[in-house]
Short mmCIF file of C-alpha atoms in Angstrom, two decimals:
data_model
loop_
_atom_site.label_atom_id
_atom_site.label_comp_id
_atom_site.label_asym_id
_atom_site.label_seq_id
_atom_site.Cartn_x
_atom_site.Cartn_y
_atom_site.Cartn_z
CA MET A 4 76.82 115.86 76.74
CA LYS A 5 74.67 115.82 73.60
CA LYS A 6 72.71 118.83 74.90
CA ILE A 7 75.93 120.81 75.42
CA ASN A 8 77.18 119.96 71.92
CA LEU A 9 73.82 120.90 70.45
CA LEU A 10 73.90 124.22 72.33
CA PHE A 11 77.37 125.03 70.95
CA LEU A 12 76.23 124.11 67.44
CA VAL A 13 73.19 126.39 67.68
CA MET A 14 75.36 129.26 69.00
CA ALA A 15 77.91 128.78 66.19
CA VAL A 16 75.20 128.72 63.48
CA THR A 17 73.61 131.86 64.96
CA LEU A 18 76.97 133.67 64.97
CA ILE A 19 77.79 132.61 61.41
CA SER A 20 74.33 133.57 60.10
CA GLY A 21 74.69 137.00 61.77
CA CYS A 22 77.96 137.56 59.90
CA ALA A 23 76.42 136.25 56.67
CA ASP A 24 73.44 138.59 57.09
CA SER A 25 75.78 141.59 57.51
CA SER A 26 77.86 140.55 54.49
CA ALA A 27 74.77 140.18 52.31
CA LEU A 28 73.38 143.52 53.51
CA ILE A 29 76.70 145.25 52.78
CA ARG A 30 76.91 143.74 49.27
CA LYS A 31 73.31 144.71 48.54
CA SER A 32 73.74 148.26 49.88
CA SER A 33 77.14 149.04 48.34
CA THR A 34 75.79 150.08 44.96
CA SER A 35 73.09 152.58 44.14
CA VAL A 36 70.00 151.35 42.36
CA ARG A 37 68.43 154.82 42.58
CA SER A 38 69.72 158.38 42.45
CA ASP A 39 66.58 160.36 43.32
CA VAL A 40 66.26 159.61 47.06
CA PHE A 41 68.49 162.30 48.53
CA GLN A 42 70.90 165.03 47.61
CA GLU A 43 74.04 165.83 49.55
CA LEU A 44 74.12 169.36 50.96
CA THR A 45 77.16 171.56 51.32
CA ASP A 46 75.27 174.41 53.01
CA GLY A 47 72.06 174.48 55.00
CA GLY A 48 69.41 176.95 53.97
CA PRO A 49 65.67 176.67 54.47
CA VAL A 50 64.13 173.24 53.99
CA PRO A 51 61.79 173.28 50.96
CA GLN A 52 58.21 172.06 51.19
CA GLY A 53 57.89 168.27 51.00
CA HIS A 54 61.46 167.69 52.21
CA ALA A 55 63.48 167.17 55.40
CA ASP A 56 67.18 167.49 56.22
CA LEU A 57 69.24 164.78 57.87
CA ARG A 58 72.65 165.34 59.46
CA ILE A 59 74.61 162.10 60.01
CA SER A 60 77.59 161.95 62.37
CA PHE A 61 79.76 159.12 63.65
CA SER A 62 82.98 159.27 65.61
CA LEU A 63 85.00 156.18 66.46
CA LYS A 64 88.53 155.15 67.25
CA THR A 65 90.61 152.32 65.76
CA HIS A 66 94.11 151.02 66.25
CA LYS A 67 96.98 152.47 64.22
CA PRO A 68 97.71 151.00 60.77
CA GLY A 69 100.03 148.03 60.46
CA ILE A 70 99.56 146.80 64.03
CA TYR A 71 98.14 143.40 63.01
CA SER A 72 99.09 143.12 59.32
CA ALA A 73 100.17 145.20 56.35
CA LYS A 74 96.81 144.51 54.64
CA ASP A 75 94.75 145.83 57.57
CA ILE A 76 93.05 149.11 56.54
CA HIS A 77 92.20 150.25 60.10
CA GLY A 78 93.87 153.59 60.73
CA THR A 79 94.06 154.45 57.01
CA PRO A 80 91.89 156.63 54.71
CA ASP A 81 90.53 153.41 53.13
CA TYR A 82 88.42 152.70 56.25
CA LYS A 83 84.94 153.91 55.18
CA LEU A 84 81.38 154.32 56.40
CA LEU A 85 78.69 153.36 53.88
CA LEU A 86 75.19 154.82 53.98
CA ASN A 87 72.31 153.61 51.83
CA VAL A 88 68.87 155.26 51.93
CA ASP A 89 66.09 153.54 49.98
CA GLY A 90 68.60 152.18 47.44
CA GLN A 91 70.82 155.24 47.00
CA ALA A 92 74.33 154.69 48.39
CA VAL A 93 77.06 157.10 49.46
CA GLN A 94 80.35 156.80 51.32
CA LEU A 95 80.38 159.50 53.97
CA GLN A 96 83.32 161.86 54.10
CA ASP A 97 85.67 161.45 56.98
CA SER A 98 88.55 163.07 58.70
CA LEU A 99 91.09 161.07 60.62
CA SER A 100 93.76 162.04 63.10
CA GLU A 101 96.09 160.41 65.58
CA GLU A 102 94.79 160.56 69.12
CA ASN A 103 96.21 159.58 72.49
CA THR A 104 93.47 159.83 75.10
CA GLU A 105 94.38 159.67 78.76
CA PRO A 106 92.25 157.28 80.81
CA ARG A 107 89.37 158.95 82.64
CA GLY A 108 88.45 156.30 85.13
CA LEU A 109 88.62 152.59 84.61
CA GLN A 110 85.90 152.28 81.99
CA ASN A 111 86.98 154.61 79.18
CA PRO A 112 86.83 152.39 76.05
CA GLU A 113 88.70 155.00 73.97
CA ALA A 114 91.71 155.44 76.25
CA GLY A 115 95.08 154.99 74.58
CA GLU A 116 96.87 155.70 71.34
CA GLY A 117 94.96 155.20 68.08
CA ILE A 118 93.29 156.83 65.08
CA ARG A 119 90.12 158.92 65.47
CA TYR A 120 87.63 158.91 62.59
CA ARG A 121 84.89 161.51 62.23
CA PHE A 122 82.34 160.65 59.55
CA GLY A 123 79.59 163.06 58.63
CA GLY A 124 77.21 164.21 55.97
CA ASN A 125 74.16 166.37 55.33
CA LEU A 126 71.33 165.03 53.21
CA ARG A 127 68.04 166.44 51.94
CA LEU A 128 65.32 163.81 51.51
CA LYS A 129 61.65 163.74 50.70
CA THR A 130 59.36 163.77 53.71
CA GLY A 131 58.24 160.36 54.94
CA THR A 132 59.56 156.98 56.01
CA HIS A 133 62.92 155.73 54.71
CA LYS A 134 64.88 152.50 55.02
CA VAL A 135 68.47 153.29 56.05
CA VAL A 136 71.42 150.88 55.97
CA ILE A 137 74.62 151.94 57.74
CA ALA A 138 77.72 149.78 57.27
CA ILE A 139 81.43 149.55 57.94
CA PRO A 140 82.52 147.10 55.21
CA ALA A 141 86.04 146.61 56.65
CA ASP A 142 84.53 145.22 59.86
CA ASP A 143 81.69 143.32 58.13
CA LEU A 144 79.24 145.32 60.22
CA ALA A 145 75.84 146.60 59.03
CA VAL A 146 72.55 147.68 60.57
CA GLU A 147 69.23 148.50 58.94
CA ARG A 148 66.67 150.91 60.42
CA GLU A 149 63.50 152.68 59.36
CA ILE A 150 63.28 156.41 60.03
CA SER A 151 60.41 158.87 59.63
CA LEU A 152 61.18 162.46 58.76
CA PRO A 153 58.44 165.12 59.14
CA GLU A 154 58.07 167.85 56.53
CA GLY A 155 60.36 170.85 56.95
CA SER A 156 62.35 169.24 59.78
CA SER A 157 66.08 169.26 60.45
CA ASN A 158 67.07 165.91 61.93
CA SER A 159 70.18 164.43 63.50
CA LEU A 160 71.23 160.79 63.11
CA VAL A 161 74.11 159.98 65.46
CA LEU A 162 75.95 156.66 65.53
CA GLU A 163 77.67 155.65 68.77
CA PRO A 164 80.35 152.92 68.64
CA VAL A 165 80.08 149.77 70.73
CA TYR A 166 83.53 148.26 71.16
CA LYS A 167 84.38 144.62 71.84
CA ALA A 168 85.13 143.33 75.33
CA ILE A 169 88.65 143.19 76.70
CA PRO A 170 89.70 139.52 76.80
CA GLY A 171 91.02 137.79 79.86
CA LYS A 172 89.94 137.40 83.40
CA GLN A 173 87.80 140.28 84.64
CA ARG A 174 88.29 141.72 88.10
CA PRO A 175 85.30 141.59 90.46
CA GLY A 176 83.09 144.64 89.99
CA PHE A 177 84.55 145.52 86.56
CA TYR A 178 82.60 143.26 84.21
CA GLY A 179 82.01 144.29 80.64
CA LEU A 180 85.07 146.49 80.10
CA THR A 181 85.49 147.32 76.40
CA SER A 182 88.24 148.90 74.33
CA PHE A 183 88.63 150.29 70.81
CA LYS A 184 91.82 148.20 70.58
CA GLU A 185 89.64 145.07 70.42
CA GLY A 186 87.63 146.42 67.46
CA ILE A 187 84.05 147.54 66.99
CA LYS A 188 81.21 145.05 67.39
CA GLY A 189 78.31 147.35 66.58
CA PHE A 190 76.84 150.78 66.99
CA ARG A 191 73.82 152.39 68.54
CA VAL A 192 71.66 154.46 66.20
CA VAL A 193 70.14 157.61 67.71
CA LEU A 194 67.65 159.79 65.79
CA ASN A 195 67.01 163.22 67.31
CA GLY A 196 68.22 162.03 70.72
CA LYS A 197 66.17 158.80 70.77
CA PRO A 198 67.65 155.33 70.19
CA ILE A 199 66.09 153.49 67.26
#
């Protein structure tokens, strides 16, 4: 019995420290301590010597506003994506729209009525290795990655949402079903088609 209690205690501490790590990373990354790391681009053009371009895109779906509480910002323009590169922070621009996706098979995590967000931005950075923090403050979710950008390159950083599991008893053969209605638990980070 003591072993089981100890196991639950270790799991709870691990879960809480994971949340605390994300919260601390979000707080640290929310403000810029530098302004010379990147510049936001409105148009492309040739990449100058010593620089590289980075296109960031992220599409995800949330529930409509007011479903759970009046203070919930999911489904509103206040739901933001934060990006911090080497100490320079920016909130990426987004567009949102209502969406009702018909189920395509049993495992479509974005089936149903909700709000679609499309975040994106184009940055020009110096060539080399950069520390990137990507966060959704409303969901207390943050990841940190290192990326290397070769000189003169145009790069694509795509974020793919990972939604939470549907609660309840799973049917045999259908384990691990997820849905946007349960919220986002993380995201995969893909640089130029390769997970990082």
